[in-house]
PDB file of C-alpha atoms and ligand atoms in Angstrom:
ATOM      1  CA  MET A   1      67.796  79.761  53.234  1.00 43.00           C
ATOM      2  CA  ASP A   2      69.588  76.419  53.213  1.00 47.00           C
ATOM      3  CA  ASP A   3      72.983  77.773  54.255  1.00 51.00           C
ATOM      4  CA  GLN A   4      71.599  79.733  57.234  1.00 50.00           C
ATOM      5  CA  PRO A   5      71.945  78.245  60.724  1.00 51.00           C
ATOM      6  CA  ALA A   6      68.667  76.815  61.939  1.00 50.00           C
ATOM      7  CA  SER A   7      66.595  79.013  64.189  1.00 51.00           C
ATOM      8  CA  SER A   8      63.292  78.274  65.814  1.00 50.00           C
ATOM      9  CA  ILE A   9      60.594  80.562  67.142  1.00 49.00           C
ATOM     10  CA  GLU A  10      58.231  79.537  69.890  1.00 52.00           C
ATOM     11  CA  ASN A  11      55.369  81.859  70.640  1.00 51.00           C
ATOM     12  CA  SER A  12      54.643  82.044  74.334  1.00 50.00           C
ATOM     13  CA  GLY A  13      52.150  84.771  75.036  1.00 54.00           C
ATOM     14  CA  ALA A  14      53.554  88.235  74.477  1.00 59.00           C
ATOM     15  CA  SER A  15      57.189  87.233  73.896  1.00 68.00           C
ATOM     16  CA  ALA A  16      58.806  84.961  71.338  1.00 88.00           C
ATOM     17  CA  ASP A  17      62.072  83.205  72.065  1.00 94.00           C
ATOM     18  CA  VAL A  18      64.514  82.205  69.386  1.00 95.00           C
ATOM     19  CA  HIS A  19      67.404  79.819  69.261  1.00 97.00           C
ATOM     20  CA  LEU A  20      70.316  81.502  67.489  1.00 97.00           C
ATOM     21  CA  VAL A  21      73.695  80.384  66.250  1.00 98.00           C
ATOM     22  CA  LEU A  22      76.078  83.330  66.110  1.00 98.00           C
ATOM     23  CA  HIS A  23      79.540  83.072  64.585  1.00 98.00           C
ATOM     24  CA  VAL A  24      81.603  85.174  66.995  1.00 97.00           C
ATOM     25  CA  ASN A  25      85.386  85.606  66.966  1.00 95.00           C
ATOM     26  CA  GLY A  26      85.914  82.495  64.898  1.00 94.00           C
ATOM     27  CA  GLY A  27      83.544  80.099  66.673  1.00 96.00           C
ATOM     28  CA  ASP A  28      79.848  79.203  66.682  1.00 97.00           C
ATOM     29  CA  ARG A  29      77.961  80.222  69.820  1.00 98.00           C
ATOM     30  CA  GLU A  30      74.367  79.223  70.543  1.00 98.00           C
ATOM     31  CA  ILE A  31      71.926  81.281  72.580  1.00 97.00           C
ATOM     32  CA  GLU A  32      68.243  81.349  73.446  1.00 97.00           C
ATOM     33  CA  CYS A  33      66.870  84.854  73.591  1.00 97.00           C
ATOM     34  CA  ASP A  34      63.894  87.054  72.932  1.00 97.00           C
ATOM     35  CA  GLN A  35      63.659  87.622  69.199  1.00 95.00           C
ATOM     36  CA  ARG A  36      63.989  91.387  69.762  1.00 96.00           C
ATOM     37  CA  THR A  37      67.416  91.044  71.436  1.00 98.00           C
ATOM     38  CA  THR A  38      70.024  93.360  69.988  1.00 98.00           C
ATOM     39  CA  LEU A  39      73.409  92.049  68.953  1.00 98.00           C
ATOM     40  CA  LEU A  40      74.936  94.158  71.731  1.00 98.00           C
ATOM     41  CA  ASP A  41      72.770  92.532  74.413  1.00 98.00           C
ATOM     42  CA  ALA A  42      73.378  89.093  72.920  1.00 98.00           C
ATOM     43  CA  LEU A  43      77.131  89.623  73.147  1.00 98.00           C
ATOM     44  CA  ARG A  44      77.164  91.153  76.607  1.00 98.00           C
ATOM     45  CA  ASP A  45      74.316  89.387  78.404  1.00 98.00           C
ATOM     46  CA  HIS A  46      74.255  85.970  76.726  1.00 98.00           C
ATOM     47  CA  LEU A  47      77.873  85.401  75.683  1.00 98.00           C
ATOM     48  CA  ASP A  48      79.745  87.302  78.409  1.00 98.00           C
ATOM     49  CA  LEU A  49      81.609  89.342  75.800  1.00 97.00           C
ATOM     50  CA  THR A  50      81.455  92.583  77.726  1.00 97.00           C
ATOM     51  CA  GLY A  51      84.170  94.419  75.784  1.00 97.00           C
ATOM     52  CA  SER A  52      81.524  96.014  73.558  1.00 98.00           C
ATOM     53  CA  LYS A  53      80.042  98.832  75.588  1.00 98.00           C
ATOM     54  CA  LYS A  54      76.536 100.243  75.909  1.00 98.00           C
ATOM     55  CA  GLY A  55      76.831 104.014  75.901  1.00 98.00           C
ATOM     56  CA  CYS A  56      73.563 105.350  74.535  1.00 98.00           C
ATOM     57  CA  ASP A  57      71.758 102.230  73.201  1.00 98.00           C
ATOM     58  CA  ARG A  58      70.398 104.370  70.378  1.00 98.00           C
ATOM     59  CA  GLY A  59      73.100 104.672  67.713  1.00 98.00           C
ATOM     60  CA  GLN A  60      74.637 107.935  68.818  1.00 98.00           C
ATOM     61  CA  CYS A  61      77.944 107.153  70.554  1.00 98.00           C
ATOM     62  CA  GLY A  62      79.716 104.277  68.789  1.00 98.00           C
ATOM     63  CA  ALA A  63      80.720 102.530  72.039  1.00 98.00           C
ATOM     64  CA  CYS A  64      79.028  99.327  70.835  1.00 98.00           C
ATOM     65  CA  THR A  65      80.841  99.161  67.464  1.00 98.00           C
ATOM     66  CA  VAL A  66      81.745  95.647  66.293  1.00 98.00           C
ATOM     67  CA  LEU A  67      82.685  94.230  62.902  1.00 97.00           C
ATOM     68  CA  VAL A  68      80.189  92.123  60.956  1.00 98.00           C
ATOM     69  CA  ASP A  69      81.704  90.544  57.866  1.00 97.00           C
ATOM     70  CA  ASP A  70      84.622  92.976  58.375  1.00 94.00           C
ATOM     71  CA  ARG A  71      82.372  96.044  58.247  1.00 96.00           C
ATOM     72  CA  ARG A  72      81.769  98.189  61.297  1.00 97.00           C
ATOM     73  CA  VAL A  73      78.247  98.186  62.636  1.00 98.00           C
ATOM     74  CA  LEU A  74      76.516  99.581  65.702  1.00 98.00           C
ATOM     75  CA  SER A  75      75.542  96.459  67.599  1.00 98.00           C
ATOM     76  CA  CYS A  76      72.889  98.345  69.618  1.00 98.00           C
ATOM     77  CA  LEU A  77      70.985  98.987  66.381  1.00 98.00           C
ATOM     78  CA  THR A  78      71.399  95.451  64.994  1.00 98.00           C
ATOM     79  CA  PHE A  79      69.102  92.581  65.875  1.00 98.00           C
ATOM     80  CA  ALA A  80      71.045  89.484  66.896  1.00 98.00           C
ATOM     81  CA  VAL A  81      68.779  87.384  64.710  1.00 97.00           C
ATOM     82  CA  ALA A  82      69.893  89.417  61.675  1.00 97.00           C
ATOM     83  CA  ALA A  83      73.559  88.715  62.386  1.00 98.00           C
ATOM     84  CA  GLN A  84      73.204  84.959  61.984  1.00 97.00           C
ATOM     85  CA  GLY A  85      75.364  83.498  59.234  1.00 97.00           C
ATOM     86  CA  GLN A  86      77.784  86.446  59.372  1.00 98.00           C
ATOM     87  CA  GLN A  87      81.255  86.722  60.880  1.00 97.00           C
ATOM     88  CA  ILE A  88      81.027  88.846  64.025  1.00 97.00           C
ATOM     89  CA  THR A  89      84.252  90.233  65.477  1.00 97.00           C
ATOM     90  CA  THR A  90      84.285  91.980  68.821  1.00 97.00           C
ATOM     91  CA  ILE A  91      87.138  93.702  70.624  1.00 96.00           C
ATOM     92  CA  GLU A  92      87.889  90.340  72.268  1.00 95.00           C
ATOM     93  CA  GLY A  93      88.674  88.891  68.834  1.00 95.00           C
ATOM     94  CA  ILE A  94      90.153  91.955  67.207  1.00 92.00           C
ATOM     95  CA  SER A  95      93.784  90.891  67.537  1.00 80.00           C
ATOM     96  CA  GLU A  96      93.055  88.246  64.894  1.00 72.00           C
ATOM     97  CA  MET A  97      92.300  91.032  62.409  1.00 69.00           C
ATOM     98  CA  GLY A  98      95.171  92.565  60.414  1.00 66.00           C
ATOM     99  CA  SER A  99      95.648  95.940  62.085  1.00 71.00           C
ATOM    100  CA  GLY A 100      93.875  95.022  65.339  1.00 83.00           C
ATOM    101  CA  THR A 101      96.887  94.339  67.531  1.00 92.00           C
ATOM    102  CA  ALA A 102      98.803  97.296  66.096  1.00 94.00           C
ATOM    103  CA  LEU A 103      95.926  99.612  66.975  1.00 96.00           C
ATOM    104  CA  GLN A 104      95.631  98.228  70.485  1.00 96.00           C
ATOM    105  CA  GLU A 105      99.360  98.835  71.029  1.00 96.00           C
ATOM    106  CA  ALA A 106      99.164 102.298  69.438  1.00 97.00           C
ATOM    107  CA  PHE A 107      96.305 103.319  71.743  1.00 97.00           C
ATOM    108  CA  VAL A 108      98.501 102.373  74.713  1.00 97.00           C
ATOM    109  CA  ASN A 109     101.636 104.013  73.329  1.00 98.00           C
ATOM    110  CA  HIS A 110      99.835 107.246  72.417  1.00 98.00           C
ATOM    111  CA  ASP A 111      97.668 107.375  75.529  1.00 97.00           C
ATOM    112  CA  GLY A 112      94.546 107.171  73.392  1.00 98.00           C
ATOM    113  CA  PHE A 113      92.155 106.822  76.334  1.00 97.00           C
ATOM    114  CA  GLN A 114      91.392 107.967  79.842  1.00 97.00           C
ATOM    115  CA  CYS A 115      88.482 106.009  81.366  1.00 98.00           C
ATOM    116  CA  GLY A 116      88.589 103.521  78.467  1.00 97.00           C
ATOM    117  CA  TYR A 117      84.823 103.176  78.112  1.00 98.00           C
ATOM    118  CA  CYS A 118      84.774 104.229  74.460  1.00 98.00           C
ATOM    119  CA  THR A 119      88.041 102.458  73.585  1.00 98.00           C
ATOM    120  CA  PRO A 120      86.748  99.062  72.371  1.00 98.00           C
ATOM    121  CA  GLY A 121      84.380 100.866  69.997  1.00 98.00           C
ATOM    122  CA  GLN A 122      87.101 103.269  68.896  1.00 98.00           C
ATOM    123  CA  ILE A 123      89.486 100.417  68.062  1.00 98.00           C
ATOM    124  CA  CYS A 124      86.869  98.302  66.240  1.00 97.00           C
ATOM    125  CA  SER A 125      85.836 101.391  64.310  1.00 98.00           C
ATOM    126  CA  ALA A 126      89.454 102.234  63.442  1.00 97.00           C
ATOM    127  CA  VAL A 127      90.061  98.693  62.142  1.00 96.00           C
ATOM    128  CA  GLY A 128      86.994  98.979  59.915  1.00 96.00           C
ATOM    129  CA  MET A 129      87.922 102.509  58.870  1.00 96.00           C
ATOM    130  CA  LEU A 130      91.443 101.604  57.762  1.00 96.00           C
ATOM    131  CA  ASP A 131      89.998  98.769  55.711  1.00 94.00           C
ATOM    132  CA  GLU A 132      87.506 101.161  54.076  1.00 95.00           C
ATOM    133  CA  VAL A 133      90.402 103.488  53.189  1.00 95.00           C
ATOM    134  CA  LYS A 134      92.307 100.571  51.673  1.00 93.00           C
ATOM    135  CA  ARG A 135      89.259  99.740  49.542  1.00 93.00           C
ATOM    136  CA  GLY A 136      89.124 103.342  48.314  1.00 92.00           C
ATOM    137  CA  TRP A 137      85.828 104.232  49.938  1.00 94.00           C
ATOM    138  CA  PRO A 138      85.479 108.034  50.073  1.00 94.00           C
ATOM    139  CA  SER A 139      84.256 109.943  53.108  1.00 94.00           C
ATOM    140  CA  ALA A 140      82.538 113.328  53.360  1.00 95.00           C
ATOM    141  CA  ALA A 141      86.046 114.806  53.743  1.00 94.00           C
ATOM    142  CA  THR A 142      87.462 113.258  50.560  1.00 93.00           C
ATOM    143  CA  ALA A 143      88.131 116.011  48.022  1.00 86.00           C
ATOM    144  CA  ASP A 144      88.568 113.899  44.886  1.00 83.00           C
ATOM    145  CA  ILE A 145      85.924 111.207  44.567  1.00 83.00           C
ATOM    146  CA  ASP A 146      86.589 110.303  40.937  1.00 83.00           C
ATOM    147  CA  GLU A 147      87.009 106.537  40.511  1.00 80.00           C
ATOM    148  CA  PRO A 148      89.291 104.964  41.476  1.00 77.00           C
ATOM    149  CA  VAL A 149      89.429 106.926  44.713  1.00 82.00           C
ATOM    150  CA  ASP A 150      92.937 107.173  46.115  1.00 84.00           C
ATOM    151  CA  VAL A 151      92.479 108.330  49.686  1.00 90.00           C
ATOM    152  CA  VAL A 152      95.200 110.486  51.175  1.00 89.00           C
ATOM    153  CA  LEU A 153      94.687 110.127  54.888  1.00 95.00           C
ATOM    154  CA  SER A 154      94.791 113.581  56.429  1.00 96.00           C
ATOM    155  CA  ASP A 155      93.869 114.380  60.024  1.00 97.00           C
ATOM    156  CA  THR A 156      90.576 115.754  58.704  1.00 97.00           C
ATOM    157  CA  GLU A 157      89.884 112.431  56.972  1.00 97.00           C
ATOM    158  CA  ILE A 158      90.608 110.447  60.135  1.00 98.00           C
ATOM    159  CA  ARG A 159      88.455 112.753  62.275  1.00 98.00           C
ATOM    160  CA  GLU A 160      85.566 112.541  59.791  1.00 98.00           C
ATOM    161  CA  ARG A 161      85.800 108.776  59.429  1.00 98.00           C
ATOM    162  CA  LEU A 162      85.818 108.244  63.195  1.00 98.00           C
ATOM    163  CA  SER A 163      83.242 110.925  63.936  1.00 98.00           C
ATOM    164  CA  GLY A 164      80.652 108.304  64.901  1.00 98.00           C
ATOM    165  CA  ASN A 165      82.698 107.373  67.949  1.00 98.00           C
ATOM    166  CA  ILE A 166      82.271 109.770  70.836  1.00 98.00           C
ATOM    167  CA  CYS A 167      84.847 110.032  73.626  1.00 98.00           C
ATOM    168  CA  ARG A 168      83.432 111.704  76.706  1.00 97.00           C
ATOM    169  CA  CYS A 169      86.943 112.053  78.160  1.00 98.00           C
ATOM    170  CA  GLY A 170      88.012 114.026  75.101  1.00 97.00           C
ATOM    171  CA  ALA A 171      91.013 111.847  74.233  1.00 98.00           C
ATOM    172  CA  TYR A 172      90.583 112.716  70.565  1.00 98.00           C
ATOM    173  CA  VAL A 173      94.048 114.198  70.005  1.00 98.00           C
ATOM    174  CA  ASN A 174      95.744 111.019  71.173  1.00 98.00           C
ATOM    175  CA  ILE A 175      93.262 108.724  69.417  1.00 98.00           C
ATOM    176  CA  LEU A 176      94.088 110.595  66.210  1.00 98.00           C
ATOM    177  CA  ALA A 177      97.817 110.129  66.824  1.00 98.00           C
ATOM    178  CA  ALA A 178      97.351 106.405  67.451  1.00 98.00           C
ATOM    179  CA  VAL A 179      95.352 105.821  64.292  1.00 98.00           C
ATOM    180  CA  ARG A 180      97.724 108.004  62.264  1.00 97.00           C
ATOM    181  CA  SER A 181     100.746 106.008  63.380  1.00 97.00           C
ATOM    182  CA  VAL A 182      99.193 102.659  62.442  1.00 96.00           C
ATOM    183  CA  ALA A 183      98.023 103.947  59.056  1.00 96.00           C
ATOM    184  CA  ALA A 184     101.491 105.351  58.296  1.00 96.00           C
ATOM    185  CA  ASP A 185     103.167 102.093  59.354  1.00 94.00           C
ATOM    186  CA  THR A 186     101.060 100.149  56.869  1.00 90.00           C
ATOM    187  CA  GLY A 187     102.228 102.327  53.957  1.00 88.00           C
ATOM    188  CA  GLN A 188      99.023 104.349  53.662  1.00 89.00           C
ATOM    189  CA  ASP A 189      99.346 107.679  51.771  1.00 88.00           C
ATOM    190  CA  MET A 190      99.290 110.325  54.510  1.00 92.00           C
ATOM    191  CA  ALA A 191      98.880 114.098  54.380  1.00 93.00           C
TER     192      ALA A 191
HETATM  193  S1  FES B   1      75.574 102.150  72.440  1.00 78.41           S
HETATM  194 FE1  FES B   1      75.399 101.831  70.312  1.00 78.41          FE
HETATM  195  S2  FES B   1      75.809 103.770  69.440  1.00 78.41           S
HETATM  196 FE2  FES B   1      75.803 104.146  71.601  1.00 78.41          FE
HETATM  197  S1  FES B   2      88.401 107.370  77.164  1.00 78.41           S
HETATM  198 FE1  FES B   2      86.696 107.857  78.440  1.00 78.41          FE
HETATM  199  S2  FES B   2      85.062 108.022  77.026  1.00 78.41           S
HETATM  200 FE2  FES B   2      86.791 107.833  75.760  1.00 78.41          FE
END
């Protein structure tokens, strides 16, 4: 498409390298990589943005969560080539996003981590989750899904909506408290 950044593919035997332009944290970054490179590997290995973590590399832990066009995605399951032309926000750029800084501070104030390995993914996921709530997107825990959905954010809702992010240290109680406090501070209906 005309408005897509240019990319080129050169076949060289078994592998094919691509030149990509990724819009990351407000700026264009160019990389050369194998066309099968995941967004997570592109961020960590090509752009030195190591805040996004590789936990399982198969979509099961949420440690690699980033925002693409403000929606949370698992970067280990996303090809970098498919993220061209979209706004990618990692934990390094999250303070630019509305509730990003507040969540980072709340995680510190509520002790929402121990080793910290899952924390970047938890915070990116929480930013995306609070935005989904604001848009009235229901979750599996939402009782009334008649349009327009007015989400009342209970602890069950928060747990369900962040259930894709695993914390091996078991800091869930404090993560819940951190997210709750930020949601309440922004005027969200709470239960
Ligand atoms: S590293 Fe992506 S979900 Fe675990
Ligand atoms: S704080 Fe260690 S995995 Fe969550």
